[in-house]
Short mmCIF file of C-alpha atoms and ligand atoms in Angstrom, two decimals:
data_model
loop_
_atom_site.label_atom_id
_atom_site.label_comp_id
_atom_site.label_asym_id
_atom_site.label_seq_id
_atom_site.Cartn_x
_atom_site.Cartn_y
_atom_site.Cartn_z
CA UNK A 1 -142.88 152.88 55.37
CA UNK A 2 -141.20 150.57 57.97
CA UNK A 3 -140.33 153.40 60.25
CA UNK A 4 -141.54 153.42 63.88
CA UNK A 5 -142.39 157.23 64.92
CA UNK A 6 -142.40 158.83 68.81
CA UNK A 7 -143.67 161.43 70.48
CA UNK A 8 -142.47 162.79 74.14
CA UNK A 9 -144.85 164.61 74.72
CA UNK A 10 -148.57 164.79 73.70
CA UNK A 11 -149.65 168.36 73.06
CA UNK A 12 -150.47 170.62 69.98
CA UNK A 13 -147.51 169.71 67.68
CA UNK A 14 -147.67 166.32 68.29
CA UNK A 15 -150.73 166.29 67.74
CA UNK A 16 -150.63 168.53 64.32
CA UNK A 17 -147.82 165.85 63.34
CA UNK A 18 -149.82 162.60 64.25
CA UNK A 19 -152.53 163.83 62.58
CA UNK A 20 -150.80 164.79 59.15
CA UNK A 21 -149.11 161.36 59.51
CA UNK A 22 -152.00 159.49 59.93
CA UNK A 23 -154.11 161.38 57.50
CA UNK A 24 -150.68 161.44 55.06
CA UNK A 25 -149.26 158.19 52.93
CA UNK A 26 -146.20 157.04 54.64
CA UNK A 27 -146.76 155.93 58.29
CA UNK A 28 -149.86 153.74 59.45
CA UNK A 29 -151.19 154.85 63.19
CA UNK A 30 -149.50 151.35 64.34
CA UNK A 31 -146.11 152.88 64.18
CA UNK A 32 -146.71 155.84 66.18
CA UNK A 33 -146.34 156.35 70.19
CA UNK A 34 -146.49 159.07 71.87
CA UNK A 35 -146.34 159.74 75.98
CA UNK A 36 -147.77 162.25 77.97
CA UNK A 37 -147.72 163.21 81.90
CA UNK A 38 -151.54 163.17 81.27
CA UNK A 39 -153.53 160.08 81.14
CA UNK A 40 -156.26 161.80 79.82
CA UNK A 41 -154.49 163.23 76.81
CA UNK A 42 -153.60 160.13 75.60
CA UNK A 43 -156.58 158.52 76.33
CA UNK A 44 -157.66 161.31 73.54
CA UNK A 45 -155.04 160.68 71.00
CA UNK A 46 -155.52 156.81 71.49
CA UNK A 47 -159.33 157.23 70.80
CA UNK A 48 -159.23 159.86 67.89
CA UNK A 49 -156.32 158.31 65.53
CA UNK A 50 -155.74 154.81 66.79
CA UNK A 51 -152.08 155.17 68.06
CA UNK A 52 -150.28 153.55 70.66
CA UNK A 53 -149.90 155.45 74.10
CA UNK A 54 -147.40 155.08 76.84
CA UNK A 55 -147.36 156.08 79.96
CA UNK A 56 -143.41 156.91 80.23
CA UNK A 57 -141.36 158.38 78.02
CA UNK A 58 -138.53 155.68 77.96
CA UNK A 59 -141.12 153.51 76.73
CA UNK A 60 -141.52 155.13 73.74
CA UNK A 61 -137.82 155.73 72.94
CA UNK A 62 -137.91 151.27 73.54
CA UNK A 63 -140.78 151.48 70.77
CA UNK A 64 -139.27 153.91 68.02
CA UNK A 65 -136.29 154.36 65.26
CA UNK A 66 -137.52 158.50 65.54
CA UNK A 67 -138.05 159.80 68.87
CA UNK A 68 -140.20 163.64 68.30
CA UNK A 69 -139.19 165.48 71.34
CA UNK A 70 -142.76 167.49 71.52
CA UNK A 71 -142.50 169.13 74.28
CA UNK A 72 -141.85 172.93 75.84
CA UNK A 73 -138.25 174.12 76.10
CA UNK A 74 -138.46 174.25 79.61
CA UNK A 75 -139.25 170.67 80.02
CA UNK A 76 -136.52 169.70 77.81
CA UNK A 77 -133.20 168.99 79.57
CA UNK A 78 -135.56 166.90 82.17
CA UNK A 79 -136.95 164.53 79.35
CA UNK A 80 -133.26 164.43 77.85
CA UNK A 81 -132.09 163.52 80.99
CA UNK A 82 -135.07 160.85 81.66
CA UNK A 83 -134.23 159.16 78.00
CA UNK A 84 -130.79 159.57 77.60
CA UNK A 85 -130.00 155.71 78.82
CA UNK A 86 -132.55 154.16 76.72
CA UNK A 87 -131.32 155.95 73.47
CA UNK A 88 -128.83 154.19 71.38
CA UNK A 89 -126.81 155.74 68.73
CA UNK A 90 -128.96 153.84 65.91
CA UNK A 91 -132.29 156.10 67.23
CA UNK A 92 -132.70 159.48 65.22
CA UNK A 93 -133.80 162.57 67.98
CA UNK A 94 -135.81 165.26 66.50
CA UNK A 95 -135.90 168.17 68.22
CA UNK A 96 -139.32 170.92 67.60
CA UNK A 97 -138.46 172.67 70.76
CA UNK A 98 -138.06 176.20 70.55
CA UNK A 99 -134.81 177.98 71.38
CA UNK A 100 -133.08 174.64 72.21
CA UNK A 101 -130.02 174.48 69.98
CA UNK A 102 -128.31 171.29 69.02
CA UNK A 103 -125.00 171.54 71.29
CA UNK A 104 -127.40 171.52 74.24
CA UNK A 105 -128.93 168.48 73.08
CA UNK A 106 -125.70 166.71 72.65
CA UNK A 107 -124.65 168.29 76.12
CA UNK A 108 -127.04 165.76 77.78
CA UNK A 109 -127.59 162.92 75.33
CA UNK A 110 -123.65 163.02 74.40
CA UNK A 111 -122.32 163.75 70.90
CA UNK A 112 -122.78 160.40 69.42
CA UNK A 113 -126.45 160.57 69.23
CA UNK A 114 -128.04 161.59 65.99
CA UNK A 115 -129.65 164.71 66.22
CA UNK A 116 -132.65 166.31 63.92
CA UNK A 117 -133.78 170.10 65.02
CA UNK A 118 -136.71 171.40 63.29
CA UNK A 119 -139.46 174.25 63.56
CA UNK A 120 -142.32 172.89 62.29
CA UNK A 121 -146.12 175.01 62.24
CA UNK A 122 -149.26 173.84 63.28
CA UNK A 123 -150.14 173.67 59.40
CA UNK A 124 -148.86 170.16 59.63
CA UNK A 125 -152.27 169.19 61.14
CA UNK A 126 -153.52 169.46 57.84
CA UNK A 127 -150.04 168.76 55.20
CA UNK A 128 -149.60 172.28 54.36
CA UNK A 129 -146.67 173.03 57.43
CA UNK A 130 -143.25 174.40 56.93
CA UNK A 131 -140.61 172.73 58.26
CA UNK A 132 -137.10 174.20 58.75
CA UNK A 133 -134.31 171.75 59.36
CA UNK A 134 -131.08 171.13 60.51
CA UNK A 135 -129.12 168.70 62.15
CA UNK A 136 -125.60 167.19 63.48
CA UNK A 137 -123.33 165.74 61.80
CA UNK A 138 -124.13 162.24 63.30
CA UNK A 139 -126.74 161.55 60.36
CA UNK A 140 -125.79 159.49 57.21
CA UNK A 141 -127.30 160.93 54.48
CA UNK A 142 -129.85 157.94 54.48
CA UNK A 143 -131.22 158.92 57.46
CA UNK A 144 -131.54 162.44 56.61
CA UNK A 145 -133.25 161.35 53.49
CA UNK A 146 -135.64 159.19 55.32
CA UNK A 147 -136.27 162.22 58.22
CA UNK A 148 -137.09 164.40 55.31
CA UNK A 149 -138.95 162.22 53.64
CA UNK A 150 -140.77 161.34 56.39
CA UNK A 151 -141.42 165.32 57.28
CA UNK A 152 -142.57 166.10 53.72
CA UNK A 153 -145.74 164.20 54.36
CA UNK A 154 -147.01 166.84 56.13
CA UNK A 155 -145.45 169.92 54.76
CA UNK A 156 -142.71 171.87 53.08
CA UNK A 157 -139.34 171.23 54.57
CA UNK A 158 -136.64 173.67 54.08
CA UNK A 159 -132.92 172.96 55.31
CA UNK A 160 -131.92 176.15 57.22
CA UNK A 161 -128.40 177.22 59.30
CA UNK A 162 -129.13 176.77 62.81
CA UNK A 163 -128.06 180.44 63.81
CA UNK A 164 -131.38 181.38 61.55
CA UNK A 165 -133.53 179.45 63.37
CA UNK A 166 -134.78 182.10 65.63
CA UNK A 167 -135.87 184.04 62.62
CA UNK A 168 -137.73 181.18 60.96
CA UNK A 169 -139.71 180.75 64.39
CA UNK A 170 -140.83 183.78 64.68
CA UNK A 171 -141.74 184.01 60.52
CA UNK A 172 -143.07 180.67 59.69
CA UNK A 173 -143.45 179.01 63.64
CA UNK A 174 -145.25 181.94 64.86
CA UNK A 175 -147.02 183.08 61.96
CA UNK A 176 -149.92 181.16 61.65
CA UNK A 177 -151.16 182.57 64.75
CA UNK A 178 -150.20 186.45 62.98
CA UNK A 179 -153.06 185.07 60.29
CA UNK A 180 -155.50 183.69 62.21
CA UNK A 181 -155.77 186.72 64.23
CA UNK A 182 -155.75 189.03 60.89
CA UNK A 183 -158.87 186.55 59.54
CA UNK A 184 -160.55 187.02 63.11
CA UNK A 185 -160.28 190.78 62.49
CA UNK A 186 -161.34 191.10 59.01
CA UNK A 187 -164.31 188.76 59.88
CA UNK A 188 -165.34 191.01 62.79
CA UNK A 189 -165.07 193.93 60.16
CA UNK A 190 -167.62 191.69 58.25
CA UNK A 191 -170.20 191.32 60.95
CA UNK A 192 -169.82 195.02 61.53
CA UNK A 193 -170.32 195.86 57.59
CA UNK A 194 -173.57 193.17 58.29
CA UNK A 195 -172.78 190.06 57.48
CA UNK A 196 -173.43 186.77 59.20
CA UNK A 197 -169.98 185.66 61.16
CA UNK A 198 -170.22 182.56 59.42
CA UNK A 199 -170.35 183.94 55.81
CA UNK A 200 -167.62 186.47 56.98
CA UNK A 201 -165.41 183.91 58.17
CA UNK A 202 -165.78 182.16 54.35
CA UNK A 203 -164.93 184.78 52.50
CA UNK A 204 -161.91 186.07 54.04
CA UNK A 205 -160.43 182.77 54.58
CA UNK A 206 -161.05 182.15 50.73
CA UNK A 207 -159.49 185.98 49.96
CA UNK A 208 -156.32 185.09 52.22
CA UNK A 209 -155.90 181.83 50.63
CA UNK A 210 -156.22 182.72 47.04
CA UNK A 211 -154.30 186.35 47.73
CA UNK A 212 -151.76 183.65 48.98
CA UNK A 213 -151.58 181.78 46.26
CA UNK A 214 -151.33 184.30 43.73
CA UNK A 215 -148.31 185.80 45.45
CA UNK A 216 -146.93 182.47 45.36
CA UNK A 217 -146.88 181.92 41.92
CA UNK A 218 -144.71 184.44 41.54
CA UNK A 219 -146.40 187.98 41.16
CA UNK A 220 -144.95 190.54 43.70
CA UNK A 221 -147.51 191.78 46.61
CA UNK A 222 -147.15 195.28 45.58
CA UNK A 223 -147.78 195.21 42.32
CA UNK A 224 -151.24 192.73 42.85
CA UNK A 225 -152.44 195.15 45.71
CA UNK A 226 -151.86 197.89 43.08
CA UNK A 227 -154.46 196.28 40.46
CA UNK A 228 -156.66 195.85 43.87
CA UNK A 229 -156.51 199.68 44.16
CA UNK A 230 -158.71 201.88 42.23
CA UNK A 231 -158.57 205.69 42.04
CA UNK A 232 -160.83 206.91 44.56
CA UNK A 233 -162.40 203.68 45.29
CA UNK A 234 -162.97 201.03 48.22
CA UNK A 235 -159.64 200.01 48.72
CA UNK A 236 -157.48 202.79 48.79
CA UNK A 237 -160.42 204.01 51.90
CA UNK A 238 -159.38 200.85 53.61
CA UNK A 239 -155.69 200.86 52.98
CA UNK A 240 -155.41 204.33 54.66
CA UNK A 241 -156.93 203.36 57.67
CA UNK A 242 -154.24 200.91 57.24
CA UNK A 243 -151.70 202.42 56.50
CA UNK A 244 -152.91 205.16 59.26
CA UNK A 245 -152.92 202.90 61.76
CA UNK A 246 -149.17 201.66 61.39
CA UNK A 247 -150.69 198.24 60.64
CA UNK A 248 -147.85 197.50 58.30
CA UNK A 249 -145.18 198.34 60.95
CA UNK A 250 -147.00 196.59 63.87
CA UNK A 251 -146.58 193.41 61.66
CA UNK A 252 -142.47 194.76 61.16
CA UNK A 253 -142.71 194.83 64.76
CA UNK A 254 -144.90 191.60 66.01
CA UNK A 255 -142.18 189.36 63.95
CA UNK A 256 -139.15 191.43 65.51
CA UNK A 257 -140.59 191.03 69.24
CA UNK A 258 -141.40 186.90 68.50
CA UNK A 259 -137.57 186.68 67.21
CA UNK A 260 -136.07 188.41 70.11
CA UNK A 261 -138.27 186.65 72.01
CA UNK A 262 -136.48 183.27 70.53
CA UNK A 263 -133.06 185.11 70.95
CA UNK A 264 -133.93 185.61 74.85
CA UNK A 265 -134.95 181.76 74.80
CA UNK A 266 -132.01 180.41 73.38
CA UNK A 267 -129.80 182.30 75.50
CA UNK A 268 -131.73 181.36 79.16
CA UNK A 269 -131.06 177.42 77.73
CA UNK A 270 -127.35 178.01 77.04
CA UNK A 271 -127.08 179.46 80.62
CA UNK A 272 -128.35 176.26 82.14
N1 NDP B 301 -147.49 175.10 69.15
C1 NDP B 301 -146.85 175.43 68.04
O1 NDP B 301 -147.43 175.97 67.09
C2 NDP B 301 -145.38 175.16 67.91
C3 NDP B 301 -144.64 174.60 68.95
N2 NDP B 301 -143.31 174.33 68.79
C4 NDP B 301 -142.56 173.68 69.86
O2 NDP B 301 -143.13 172.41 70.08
C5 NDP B 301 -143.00 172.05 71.44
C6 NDP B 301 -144.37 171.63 71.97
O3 NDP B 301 -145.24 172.74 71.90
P1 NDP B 301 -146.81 172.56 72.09
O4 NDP B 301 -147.24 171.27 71.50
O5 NDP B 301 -147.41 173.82 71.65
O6 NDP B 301 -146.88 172.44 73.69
P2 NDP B 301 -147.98 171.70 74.57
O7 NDP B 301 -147.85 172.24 75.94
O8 NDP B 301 -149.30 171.75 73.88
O9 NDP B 301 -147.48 170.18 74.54
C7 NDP B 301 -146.50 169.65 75.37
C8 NDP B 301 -147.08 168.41 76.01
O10 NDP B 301 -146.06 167.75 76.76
C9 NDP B 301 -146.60 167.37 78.02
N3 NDP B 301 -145.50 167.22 78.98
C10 NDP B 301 -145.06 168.09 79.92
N4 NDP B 301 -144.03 167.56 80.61
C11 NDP B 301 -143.81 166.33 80.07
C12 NDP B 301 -142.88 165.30 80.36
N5 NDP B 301 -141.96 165.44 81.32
N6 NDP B 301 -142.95 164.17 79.64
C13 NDP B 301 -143.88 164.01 78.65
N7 NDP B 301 -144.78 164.96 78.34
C14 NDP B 301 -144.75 166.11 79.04
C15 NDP B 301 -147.52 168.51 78.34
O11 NDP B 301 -148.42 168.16 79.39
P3 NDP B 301 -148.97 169.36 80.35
O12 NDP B 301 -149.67 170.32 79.46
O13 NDP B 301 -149.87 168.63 81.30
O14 NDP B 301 -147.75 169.95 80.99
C16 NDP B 301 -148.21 168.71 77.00
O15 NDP B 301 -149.28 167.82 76.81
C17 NDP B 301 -142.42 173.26 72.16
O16 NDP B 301 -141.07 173.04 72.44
C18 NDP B 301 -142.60 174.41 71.19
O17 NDP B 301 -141.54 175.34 71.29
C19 NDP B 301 -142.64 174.57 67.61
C20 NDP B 301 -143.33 175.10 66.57
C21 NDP B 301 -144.72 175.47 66.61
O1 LIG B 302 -145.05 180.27 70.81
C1 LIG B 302 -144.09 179.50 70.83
O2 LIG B 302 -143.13 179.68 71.61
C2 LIG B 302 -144.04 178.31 69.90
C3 LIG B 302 -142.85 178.35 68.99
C4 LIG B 302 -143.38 178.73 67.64
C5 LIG B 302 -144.81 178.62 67.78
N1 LIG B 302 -145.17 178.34 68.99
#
């Protein structure tokens, strides 16, 4: 695809996203740039997938048709500020930060700018993210067919309102750290049953990712962890322990303290 991609900023997104791209079927390395305030970073990303770097970030907005703003939410209205005079109306922003609604975009980059917010995960790294989406209504439908297109190489993307988004970030944006940590803990389980940590580590990440797949294909949690449980067996042992240890609600709760946590985020940035 003729499409020239950039990042601001060079961090773990961007990174998750160059690699998918590069890895993925639509965008060669030579159409991707990315800047970062650290040399070093970029010498990294250079060396590992054969990009282009740039030292400012207005030289990557010169060099691409989709500008990535990868970068915290904090740093935001600085870079917007830094790029607004290179952008031109024809350039598509995409916007990964959290919390940073589209208005405030348009506050600094003015309204005439096409603008693409998303909240990606770090599954993108390898093509299996989820990407919600939304965006102004600057975009011809071209260009959002392109920007989605574009997105799908690396995951599953999933138009959503905008007033959701804090929901979605703390299901989907979050949640891949919620797993890893439950796979960390389940292998540690493992070692303590007496298994080697590597062998531990295969066969719960092999459980979560077939348990996951079965749910997706359309059979209802409850009823598979039913067929799991036998009468005075294994399972129902461990799912007291569980269900003893308000495991169920502390997952309730960790996604209702990362989504209030976006709430809080969203509303610092429309104070500013
Ligand atoms: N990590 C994740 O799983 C997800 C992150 N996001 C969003 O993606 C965005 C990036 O997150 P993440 O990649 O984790 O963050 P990182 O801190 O890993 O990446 C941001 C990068 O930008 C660099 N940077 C800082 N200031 C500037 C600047 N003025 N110009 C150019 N580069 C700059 C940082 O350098 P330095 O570190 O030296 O400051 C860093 O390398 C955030 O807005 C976050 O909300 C969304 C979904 C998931
Ligand atoms: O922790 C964060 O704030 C970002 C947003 C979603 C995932 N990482």
């Amino acid at each position: 695809m003729n499409v020239r991609i950039g990042f601001i900023g060079g961090g773990n997104m961007a990174e998750a996203f160059i690699s998918g791209f590069v890895n993925g079927e639509l965008i060669l390395p030579s159409k991707i740039h990315v800047s970062d305030v650290n040399k070093e970073r970029l010498e990294y990303l250079k060396n590992t997938y054969g990009i282009n770097v740039h030292e400012t970030n207005v030289s990557v907005v010169l060099n691409s048709d989709i500008v990535f703003l990868s970068v915290k939410p904090q740093v935001m209205k600085a870079v917007l500020e830094e790029i607004k005079e290179a952008l031109t109306p024809a350039q598509v922003v995409v916007s990964m930060a959290a919390g940073y609604p589209i208005k405030k975009i348009e506050e600094t980059l003015g309204d005439d700018k096409k603008i693409v917010r998303i909240m990606p995960n770090i599954l993108v790294k390898i093509r299996k993210g989820v990407i919600a989406l939304t965006h102004n209504y600057r975009l011809l439908d071209e260009e959002l067919s392109t920007v989605k297109e574009i997105l799908s190489d690396c995951g599953e993307v999933v138009e959503v309102e905008e007033k959701l988004f804090d929901a979605v970030t703390a299901i989907s944006g979050s949640g891949p750290a919620f797993i890893f940590l439950t796979i960390e803990a389940l292998a540690d389980g493992g070692v303590k049953a007496g298994l080697p940590r590597e062998a531990a580590l295969k066969l719960v990440t092999a459980t979560i990712v077939g348990s996951a797949e079965m749910v997706r294909n359309g059979e209802h949690p409850e009823v598979l962890k039913d067929k799991v449980t036998s009468p005075a067996g294994t399972t129902i042992a461990g799912l007291s322990a569980l269900e003893e240890r308000g495991t169920r609600y502390s997952f309730i709760k960790a996604v209702e303290e990362a989504f209030k946590r976006s709430k809080e985020i969203s509303e610092l940035i429309e104070k500013l």
